[in-house]
Coordinates of C-alpha atoms and ligand atoms in Angstrom, one line a residue:
X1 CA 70.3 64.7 84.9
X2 CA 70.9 67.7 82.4
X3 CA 68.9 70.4 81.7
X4 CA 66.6 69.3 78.4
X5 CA 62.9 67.7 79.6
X6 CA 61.8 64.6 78.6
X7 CA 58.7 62.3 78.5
X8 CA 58.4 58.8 80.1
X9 CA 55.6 56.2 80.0
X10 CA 55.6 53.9 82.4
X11 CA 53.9 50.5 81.2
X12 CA 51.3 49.0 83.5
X13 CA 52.7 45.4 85.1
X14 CA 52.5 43.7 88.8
X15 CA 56.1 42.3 89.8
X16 CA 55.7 39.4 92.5
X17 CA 59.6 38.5 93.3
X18 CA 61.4 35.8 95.8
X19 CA 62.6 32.4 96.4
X20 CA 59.4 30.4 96.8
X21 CA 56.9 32.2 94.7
X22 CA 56.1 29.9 92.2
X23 CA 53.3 28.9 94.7
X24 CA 52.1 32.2 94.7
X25 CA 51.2 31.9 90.6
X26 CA 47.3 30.2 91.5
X27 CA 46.9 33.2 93.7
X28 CA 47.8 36.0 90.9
X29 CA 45.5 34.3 88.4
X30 CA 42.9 34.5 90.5
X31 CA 43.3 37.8 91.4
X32 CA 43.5 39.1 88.2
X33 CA 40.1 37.1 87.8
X34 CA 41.0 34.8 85.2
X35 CA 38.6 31.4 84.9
X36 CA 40.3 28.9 82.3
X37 CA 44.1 28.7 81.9
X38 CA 46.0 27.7 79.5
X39 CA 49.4 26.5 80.9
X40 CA 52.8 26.8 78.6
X41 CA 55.9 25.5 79.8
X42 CA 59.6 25.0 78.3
X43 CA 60.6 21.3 78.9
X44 CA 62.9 22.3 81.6
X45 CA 60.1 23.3 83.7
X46 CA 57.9 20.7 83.2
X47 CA 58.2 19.9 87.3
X48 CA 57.4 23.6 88.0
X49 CA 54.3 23.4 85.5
X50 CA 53.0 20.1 87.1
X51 CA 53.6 22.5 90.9
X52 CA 51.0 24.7 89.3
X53 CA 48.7 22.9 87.1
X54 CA 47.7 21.5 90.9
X55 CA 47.6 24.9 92.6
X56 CA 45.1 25.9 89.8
X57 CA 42.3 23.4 90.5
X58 CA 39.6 24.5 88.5
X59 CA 41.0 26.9 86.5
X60 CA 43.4 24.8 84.7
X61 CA 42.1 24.2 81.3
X62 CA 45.0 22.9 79.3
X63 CA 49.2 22.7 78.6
X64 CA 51.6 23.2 76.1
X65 CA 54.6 21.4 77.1
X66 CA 57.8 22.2 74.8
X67 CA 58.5 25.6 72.7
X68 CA 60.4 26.7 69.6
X69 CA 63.0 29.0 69.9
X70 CA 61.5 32.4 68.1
X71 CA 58.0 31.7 67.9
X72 CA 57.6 29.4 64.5
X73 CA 54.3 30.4 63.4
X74 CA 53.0 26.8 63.0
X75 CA 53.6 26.8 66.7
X76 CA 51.9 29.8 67.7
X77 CA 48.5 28.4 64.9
X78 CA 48.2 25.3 67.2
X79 CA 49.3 27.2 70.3
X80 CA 45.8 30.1 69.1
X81 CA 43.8 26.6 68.5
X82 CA 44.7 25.1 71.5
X83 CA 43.3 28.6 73.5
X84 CA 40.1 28.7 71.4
X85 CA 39.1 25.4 71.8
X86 CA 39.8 25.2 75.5
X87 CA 38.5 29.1 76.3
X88 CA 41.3 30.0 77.6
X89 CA 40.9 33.7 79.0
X90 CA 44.5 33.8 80.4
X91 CA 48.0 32.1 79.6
X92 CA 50.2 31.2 82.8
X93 CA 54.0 31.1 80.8
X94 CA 56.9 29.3 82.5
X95 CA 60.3 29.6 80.7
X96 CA 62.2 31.6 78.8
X97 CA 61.9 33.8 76.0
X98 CA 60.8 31.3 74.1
X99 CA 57.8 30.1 76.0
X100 CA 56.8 33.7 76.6
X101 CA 57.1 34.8 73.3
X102 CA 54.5 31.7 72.7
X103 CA 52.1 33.3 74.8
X104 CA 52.4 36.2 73.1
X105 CA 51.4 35.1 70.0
X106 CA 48.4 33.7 71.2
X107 CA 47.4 37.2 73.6
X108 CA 48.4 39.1 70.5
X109 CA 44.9 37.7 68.4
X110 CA 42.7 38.6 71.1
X111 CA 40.9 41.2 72.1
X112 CA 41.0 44.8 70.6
X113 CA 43.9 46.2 68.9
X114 CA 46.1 48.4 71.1
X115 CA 47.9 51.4 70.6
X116 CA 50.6 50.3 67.8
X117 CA 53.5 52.4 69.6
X118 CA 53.6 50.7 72.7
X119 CA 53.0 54.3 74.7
X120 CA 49.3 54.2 75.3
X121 CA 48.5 52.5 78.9
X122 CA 44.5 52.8 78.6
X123 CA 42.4 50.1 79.1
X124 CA 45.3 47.9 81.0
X125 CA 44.8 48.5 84.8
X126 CA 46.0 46.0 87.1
X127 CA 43.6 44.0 88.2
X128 CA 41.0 43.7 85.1
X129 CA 39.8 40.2 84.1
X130 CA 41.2 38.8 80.3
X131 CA 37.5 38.1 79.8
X132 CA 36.3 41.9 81.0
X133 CA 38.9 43.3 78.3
X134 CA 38.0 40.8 75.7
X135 CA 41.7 39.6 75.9
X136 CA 43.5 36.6 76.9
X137 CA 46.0 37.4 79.7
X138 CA 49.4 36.6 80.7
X139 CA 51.1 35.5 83.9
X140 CA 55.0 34.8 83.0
X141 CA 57.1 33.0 85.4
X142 CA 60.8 33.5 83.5
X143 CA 63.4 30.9 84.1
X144 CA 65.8 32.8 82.3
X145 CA 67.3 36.5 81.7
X146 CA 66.1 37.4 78.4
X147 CA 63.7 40.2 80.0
X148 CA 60.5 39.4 77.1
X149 CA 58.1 39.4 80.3
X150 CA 58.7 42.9 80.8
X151 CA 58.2 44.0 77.4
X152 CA 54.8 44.6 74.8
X153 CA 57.6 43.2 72.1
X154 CA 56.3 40.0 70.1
X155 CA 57.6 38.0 67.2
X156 CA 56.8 35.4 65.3
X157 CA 59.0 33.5 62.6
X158 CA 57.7 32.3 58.8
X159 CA 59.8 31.3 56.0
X160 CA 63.0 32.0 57.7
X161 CA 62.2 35.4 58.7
X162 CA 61.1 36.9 62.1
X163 CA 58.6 39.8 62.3
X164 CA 58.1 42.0 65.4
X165 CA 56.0 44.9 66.8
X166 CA 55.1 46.2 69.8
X167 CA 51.2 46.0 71.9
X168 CA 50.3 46.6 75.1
X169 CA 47.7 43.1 74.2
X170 CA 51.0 41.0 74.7
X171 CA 52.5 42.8 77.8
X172 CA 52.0 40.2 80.8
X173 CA 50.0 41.6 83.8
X174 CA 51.7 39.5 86.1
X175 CA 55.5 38.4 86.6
X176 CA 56.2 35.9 89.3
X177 CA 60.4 35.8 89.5
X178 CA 61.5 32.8 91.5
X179 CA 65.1 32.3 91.7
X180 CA 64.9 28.3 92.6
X181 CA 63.6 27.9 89.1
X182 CA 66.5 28.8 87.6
X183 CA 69.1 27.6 90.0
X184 CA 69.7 24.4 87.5
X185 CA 70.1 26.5 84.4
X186 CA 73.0 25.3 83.3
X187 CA 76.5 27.9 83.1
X188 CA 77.0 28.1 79.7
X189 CA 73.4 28.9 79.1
X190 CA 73.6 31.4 82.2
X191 CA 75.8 33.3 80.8
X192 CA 74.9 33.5 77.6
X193 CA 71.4 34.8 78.6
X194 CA 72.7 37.3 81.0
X195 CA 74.7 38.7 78.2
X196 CA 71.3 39.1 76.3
X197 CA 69.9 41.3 79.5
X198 CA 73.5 42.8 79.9
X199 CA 72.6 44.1 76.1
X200 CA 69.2 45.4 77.2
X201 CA 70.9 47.5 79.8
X202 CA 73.8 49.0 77.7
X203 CA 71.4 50.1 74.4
X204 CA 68.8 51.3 76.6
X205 CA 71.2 54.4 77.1
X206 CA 71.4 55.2 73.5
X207 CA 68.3 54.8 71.6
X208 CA 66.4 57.8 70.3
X209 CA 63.8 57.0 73.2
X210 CA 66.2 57.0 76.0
X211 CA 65.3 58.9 79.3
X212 CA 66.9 59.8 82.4
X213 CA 64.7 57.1 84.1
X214 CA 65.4 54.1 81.8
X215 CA 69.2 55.4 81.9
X216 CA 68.9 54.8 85.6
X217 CA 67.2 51.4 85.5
X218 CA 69.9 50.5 83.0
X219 CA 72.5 51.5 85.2
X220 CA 70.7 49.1 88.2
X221 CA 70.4 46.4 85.9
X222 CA 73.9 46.1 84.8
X223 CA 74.8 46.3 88.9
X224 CA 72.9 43.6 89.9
X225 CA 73.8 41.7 87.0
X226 CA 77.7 42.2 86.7
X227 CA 77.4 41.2 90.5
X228 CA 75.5 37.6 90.0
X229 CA 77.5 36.9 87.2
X230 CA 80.6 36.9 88.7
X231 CA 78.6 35.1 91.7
X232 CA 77.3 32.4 89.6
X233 CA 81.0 31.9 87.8
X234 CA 82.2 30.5 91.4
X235 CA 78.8 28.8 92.6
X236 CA 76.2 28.4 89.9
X237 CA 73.8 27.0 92.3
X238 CA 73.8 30.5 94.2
X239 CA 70.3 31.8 95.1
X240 CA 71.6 34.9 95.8
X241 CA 73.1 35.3 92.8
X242 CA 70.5 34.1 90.7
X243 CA 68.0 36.5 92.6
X244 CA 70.6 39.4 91.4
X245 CA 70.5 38.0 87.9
X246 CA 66.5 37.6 87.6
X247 CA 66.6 41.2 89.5
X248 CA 69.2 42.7 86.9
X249 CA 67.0 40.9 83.7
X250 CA 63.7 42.6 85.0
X251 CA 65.4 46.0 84.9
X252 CA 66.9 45.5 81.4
X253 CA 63.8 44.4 80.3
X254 CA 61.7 47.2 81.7
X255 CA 64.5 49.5 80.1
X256 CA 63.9 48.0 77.3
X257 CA 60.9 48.1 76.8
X258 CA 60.4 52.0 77.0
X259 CA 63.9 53.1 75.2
X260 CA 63.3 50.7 72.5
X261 CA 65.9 49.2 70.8
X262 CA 69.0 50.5 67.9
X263 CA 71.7 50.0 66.3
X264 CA 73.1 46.8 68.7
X265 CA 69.9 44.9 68.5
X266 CA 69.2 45.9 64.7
X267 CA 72.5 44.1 64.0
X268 CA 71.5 41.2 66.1
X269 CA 68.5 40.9 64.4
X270 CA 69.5 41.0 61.2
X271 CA 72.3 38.2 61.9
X272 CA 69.8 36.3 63.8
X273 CA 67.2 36.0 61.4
X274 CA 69.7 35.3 58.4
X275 CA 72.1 32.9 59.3
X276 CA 69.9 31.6 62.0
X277 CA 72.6 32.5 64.8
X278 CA 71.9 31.7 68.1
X279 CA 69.7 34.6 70.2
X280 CA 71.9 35.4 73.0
X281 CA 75.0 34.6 71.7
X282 CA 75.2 36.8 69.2
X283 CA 74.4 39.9 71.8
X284 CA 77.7 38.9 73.4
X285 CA 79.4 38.5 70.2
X286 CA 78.6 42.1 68.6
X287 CA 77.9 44.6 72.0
X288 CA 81.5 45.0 73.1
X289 CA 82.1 46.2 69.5
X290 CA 79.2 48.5 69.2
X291 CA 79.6 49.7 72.6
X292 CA 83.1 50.7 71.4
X293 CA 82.2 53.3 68.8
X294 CA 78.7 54.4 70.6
X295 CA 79.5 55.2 74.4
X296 CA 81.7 58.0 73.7
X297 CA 78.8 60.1 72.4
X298 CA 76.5 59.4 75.6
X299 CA 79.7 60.2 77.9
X300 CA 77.8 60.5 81.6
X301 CA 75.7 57.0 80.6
X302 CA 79.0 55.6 79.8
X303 CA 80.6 56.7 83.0
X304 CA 77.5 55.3 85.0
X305 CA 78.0 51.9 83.1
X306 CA 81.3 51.7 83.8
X307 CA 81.0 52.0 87.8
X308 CA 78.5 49.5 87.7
X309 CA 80.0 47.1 85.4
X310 CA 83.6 47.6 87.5
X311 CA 85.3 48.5 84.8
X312 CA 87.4 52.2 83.4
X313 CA 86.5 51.2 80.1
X314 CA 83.0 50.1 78.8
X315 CA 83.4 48.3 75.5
X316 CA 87.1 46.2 76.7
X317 CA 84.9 45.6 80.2
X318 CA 81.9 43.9 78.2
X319 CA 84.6 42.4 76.0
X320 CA 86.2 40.8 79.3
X321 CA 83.4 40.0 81.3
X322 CA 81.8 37.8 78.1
X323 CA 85.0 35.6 77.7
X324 CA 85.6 35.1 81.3
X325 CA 82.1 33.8 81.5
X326 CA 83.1 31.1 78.8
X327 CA 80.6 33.1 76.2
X328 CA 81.4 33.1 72.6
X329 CA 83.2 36.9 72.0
X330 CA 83.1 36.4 67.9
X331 CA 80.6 35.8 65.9
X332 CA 82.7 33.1 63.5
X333 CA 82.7 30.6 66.9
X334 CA 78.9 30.7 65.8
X335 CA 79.3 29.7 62.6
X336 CA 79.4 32.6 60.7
X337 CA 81.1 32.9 57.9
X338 CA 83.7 36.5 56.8
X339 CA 81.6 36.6 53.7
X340 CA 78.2 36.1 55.5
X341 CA 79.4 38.9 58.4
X342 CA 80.3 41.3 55.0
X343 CA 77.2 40.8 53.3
X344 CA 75.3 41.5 56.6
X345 CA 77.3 44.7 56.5
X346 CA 75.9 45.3 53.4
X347 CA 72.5 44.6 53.9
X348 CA 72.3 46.6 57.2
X349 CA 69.8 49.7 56.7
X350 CA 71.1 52.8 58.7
X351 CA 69.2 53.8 61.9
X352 CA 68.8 56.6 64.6
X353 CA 72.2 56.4 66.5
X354 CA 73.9 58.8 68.8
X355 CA 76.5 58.4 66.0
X356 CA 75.6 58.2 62.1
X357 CA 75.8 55.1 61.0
X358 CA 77.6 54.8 57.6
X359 CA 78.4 51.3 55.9
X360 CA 82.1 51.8 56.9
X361 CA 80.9 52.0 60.5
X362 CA 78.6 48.9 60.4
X363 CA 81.6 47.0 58.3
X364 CA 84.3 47.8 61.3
X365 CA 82.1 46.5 63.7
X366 CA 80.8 43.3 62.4
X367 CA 84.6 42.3 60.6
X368 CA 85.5 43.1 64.5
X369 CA 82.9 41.1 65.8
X370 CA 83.3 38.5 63.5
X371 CA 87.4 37.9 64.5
X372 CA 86.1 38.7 68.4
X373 CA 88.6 41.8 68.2
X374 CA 89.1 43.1 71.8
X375 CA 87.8 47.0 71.5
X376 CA 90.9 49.2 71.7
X377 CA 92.7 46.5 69.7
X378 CA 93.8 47.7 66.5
X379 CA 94.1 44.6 64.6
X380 CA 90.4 42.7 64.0
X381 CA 91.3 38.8 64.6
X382 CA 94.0 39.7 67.7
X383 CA 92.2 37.0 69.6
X384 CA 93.1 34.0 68.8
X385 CA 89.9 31.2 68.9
Ligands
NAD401 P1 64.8 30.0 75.4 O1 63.5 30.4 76.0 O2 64.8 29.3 74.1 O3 65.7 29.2 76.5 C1 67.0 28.9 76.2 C2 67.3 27.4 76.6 O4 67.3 27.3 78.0 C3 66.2 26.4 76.2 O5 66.9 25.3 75.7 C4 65.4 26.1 77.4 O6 64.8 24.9 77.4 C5 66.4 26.2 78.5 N1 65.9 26.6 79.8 C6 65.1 27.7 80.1 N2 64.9 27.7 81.4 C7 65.7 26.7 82.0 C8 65.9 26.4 83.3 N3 65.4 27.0 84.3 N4 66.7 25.3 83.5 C9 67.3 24.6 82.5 N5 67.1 25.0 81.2 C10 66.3 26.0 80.9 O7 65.7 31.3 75.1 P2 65.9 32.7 75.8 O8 67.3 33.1 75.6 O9 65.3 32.8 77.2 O10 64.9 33.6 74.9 C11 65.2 33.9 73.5 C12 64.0 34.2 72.8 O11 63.3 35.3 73.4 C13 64.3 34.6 71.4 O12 63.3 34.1 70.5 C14 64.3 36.1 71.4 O13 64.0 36.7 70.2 C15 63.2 36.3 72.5 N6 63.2 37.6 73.2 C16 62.2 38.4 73.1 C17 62.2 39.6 73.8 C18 61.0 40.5 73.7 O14 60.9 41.6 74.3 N7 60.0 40.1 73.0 C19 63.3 40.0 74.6 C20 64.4 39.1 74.7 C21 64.3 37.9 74.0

């Protein structure tokens, strides 16, 4: 572990995980004492909504069927009217990042402010009704990896560009993960989405608010989800493997959510919200790359990833693992252009790396990124697309 101290803050949350405990979503809400439920659900889930829309009886109020990728902030407006004119005291979210983040914009206008940094845990114990805190609560039921449920992280998207920020309001209470609700998501979105919580687990090792204890989640996470990967690339209907992968996403998540984010997700951001590229794409596009320069400064994190990813060498390991899944490795398969990818370089404002981050350092890694350069590869654009 080393010898310097450090401080961790654990965030408050119940987990509830297993095959089968989508029915266990009626009893959670009631526990947590909620009375009128507002139900959002991506299309894909629709079946698993209808599942507990019944379960609820009484408490069901009303449903949001269908999300936006990022959170359009018309959506979340008739998603906050929706709540106020049912009610609503608590949010029951089934999907991906998307439908979560939807909920999250709606928990994020209620109740009182919370402690801007994401570090404060008063006033959240398990347990406590919406109404009692003056908040509308959320259960999330994730059908994919991208690891929001685990997070007080929320954004919201006007005019083309996506603000964030972090309160404890918009943390869920509750996550159910049940592995049969993803068995049908399809490979290509699979592993696209795991590469997004493969991300989570690799930055959480680097960022200014790294800790021996999110290094070791990390580390778990990329285990169990290198392991269902490689499961789900010979049987996609596994529920073994998908239990790893859900198992995997909630650690990257949790990591996430204390280490914060840096220079990785900063550039995926920024391309993101720019040229519109797609979310989890882009993470497999652009990690291997800043994986590559970063890892040699955190050397026992590195050496940790690598025995879990089952690899000798991080960044080429990432690299391999992405293509093999059939995931975009450059960021030009996305439709990015060279000069787009140089102007991003640009435009990219320097922040707290284990590694300074000049423009000459943010240029190599997004013309590599762009060409989907294998790291150790001298030449950028060595693989052909
Ligand atoms: P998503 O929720 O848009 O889902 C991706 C696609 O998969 C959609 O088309 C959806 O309909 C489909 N889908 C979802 N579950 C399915 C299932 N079980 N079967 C079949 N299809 C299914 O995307 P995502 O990658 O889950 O999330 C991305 C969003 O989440 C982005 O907006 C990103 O910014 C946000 N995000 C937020 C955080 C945070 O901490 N706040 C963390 C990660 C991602």
């Amino acid at each position: 572990m080393g010898e310097s101290g450090f401080v961790h803050t654990f965030l408050p949350g119940r987990v509830v995980f297993g095959a089968g405990t989508l029915d266990q979503v009626a009893g959670e809400v009631e526990l947590l004492g909620v009375r009128r439920v507002l139900l959002v659900a991506t299309r894909s889930a629709r079946d698993a909504a209808d599942v507990v829309e019944v379960e609820l009886g009484d408490r069901f109020a009303g449903r949001i069927d269908g999300v936006a990728q990022h959170v359009p902030t018309e959506v979340a407006e008739a998603a906050r009217d929706k709540a106020r004119e049912i009610g609503a005291d608590g949010i029951v979210a089934i999907g991906g990042g998307s439908a979560i983040g939807l909920a999250k914009a709606v928990a994020l206008t209620t109740g009182p402010a919370s402690d801007p940094t994401g570090r404060a845990v008063g006033g959240l114990t398990s347990g406590a009704a919406g109404g009692a805190s003056g908040g509308v609560v959320i259960v999330a039921v994730p059908t994919t990896y991208a690891g929001s449920e685990m997070t007080p992280v929320w954004g919201e998207t006007a005019g083309g560009s996506k603000t964030t920020g972090t309160d404890l309001r918009v943390l869920p209470r509750v996550v159910v993960y049940d592995p049969v609700l993803s068995q049908h998501l399809p490979k290509k979105v699979t592993a696209a989405s795991v590469a997004n919580a493969i991300a989570h687990c690799v930055e959480a090792v680097w960022t200014p608010r790294a800790d021996p204890i999110t290094e070791t989640t990390a580390v778990e996470g990329l285990r169990a989800l290198t392991v269902g990967l490689k499961q789900i690339l010979a049987d996609p209907t596994d529920l073994d493997a998908r239990s790893n992968l859900l198992y995997g996403a909630c650690l990257g998540g949790s990591a996430l959510a204390t280490a914060g984010t840096g220079l990785h997700h900063k550039l995926c951001h920024l391309l993101g919200g720019t040229y519109n590229l797609p979310h989890a794409e882009t993470h497999a596009a652009v990690l291997p790359q800043v994986a590559h320069f970063n890892a040699p400064a955190v050397p026992r994190a590195k050496a940790r990833l690598e025995e879990a990813l089952q690899t000798d060498e991080l960044a080429g390991g990432l690299f391999d693992l992405f293509a093999a899944a059939g995931v975009p490795t450059s960021l030009r398969e996305l439709g990015l252009s060279r000069e787009q990818a140089e102007e991003a370089a640009r435009a990219f404002q320097p922040t707290a790396n284990p590694i300074p981050v000049t423009e000459e350092l943010v240029e190599e890694i997004l013309t590599r990124a762009w060409a989907g350069t294998r790291p150790g590869s001298p030449e950028p654009g060595s693989r052909e697309v």
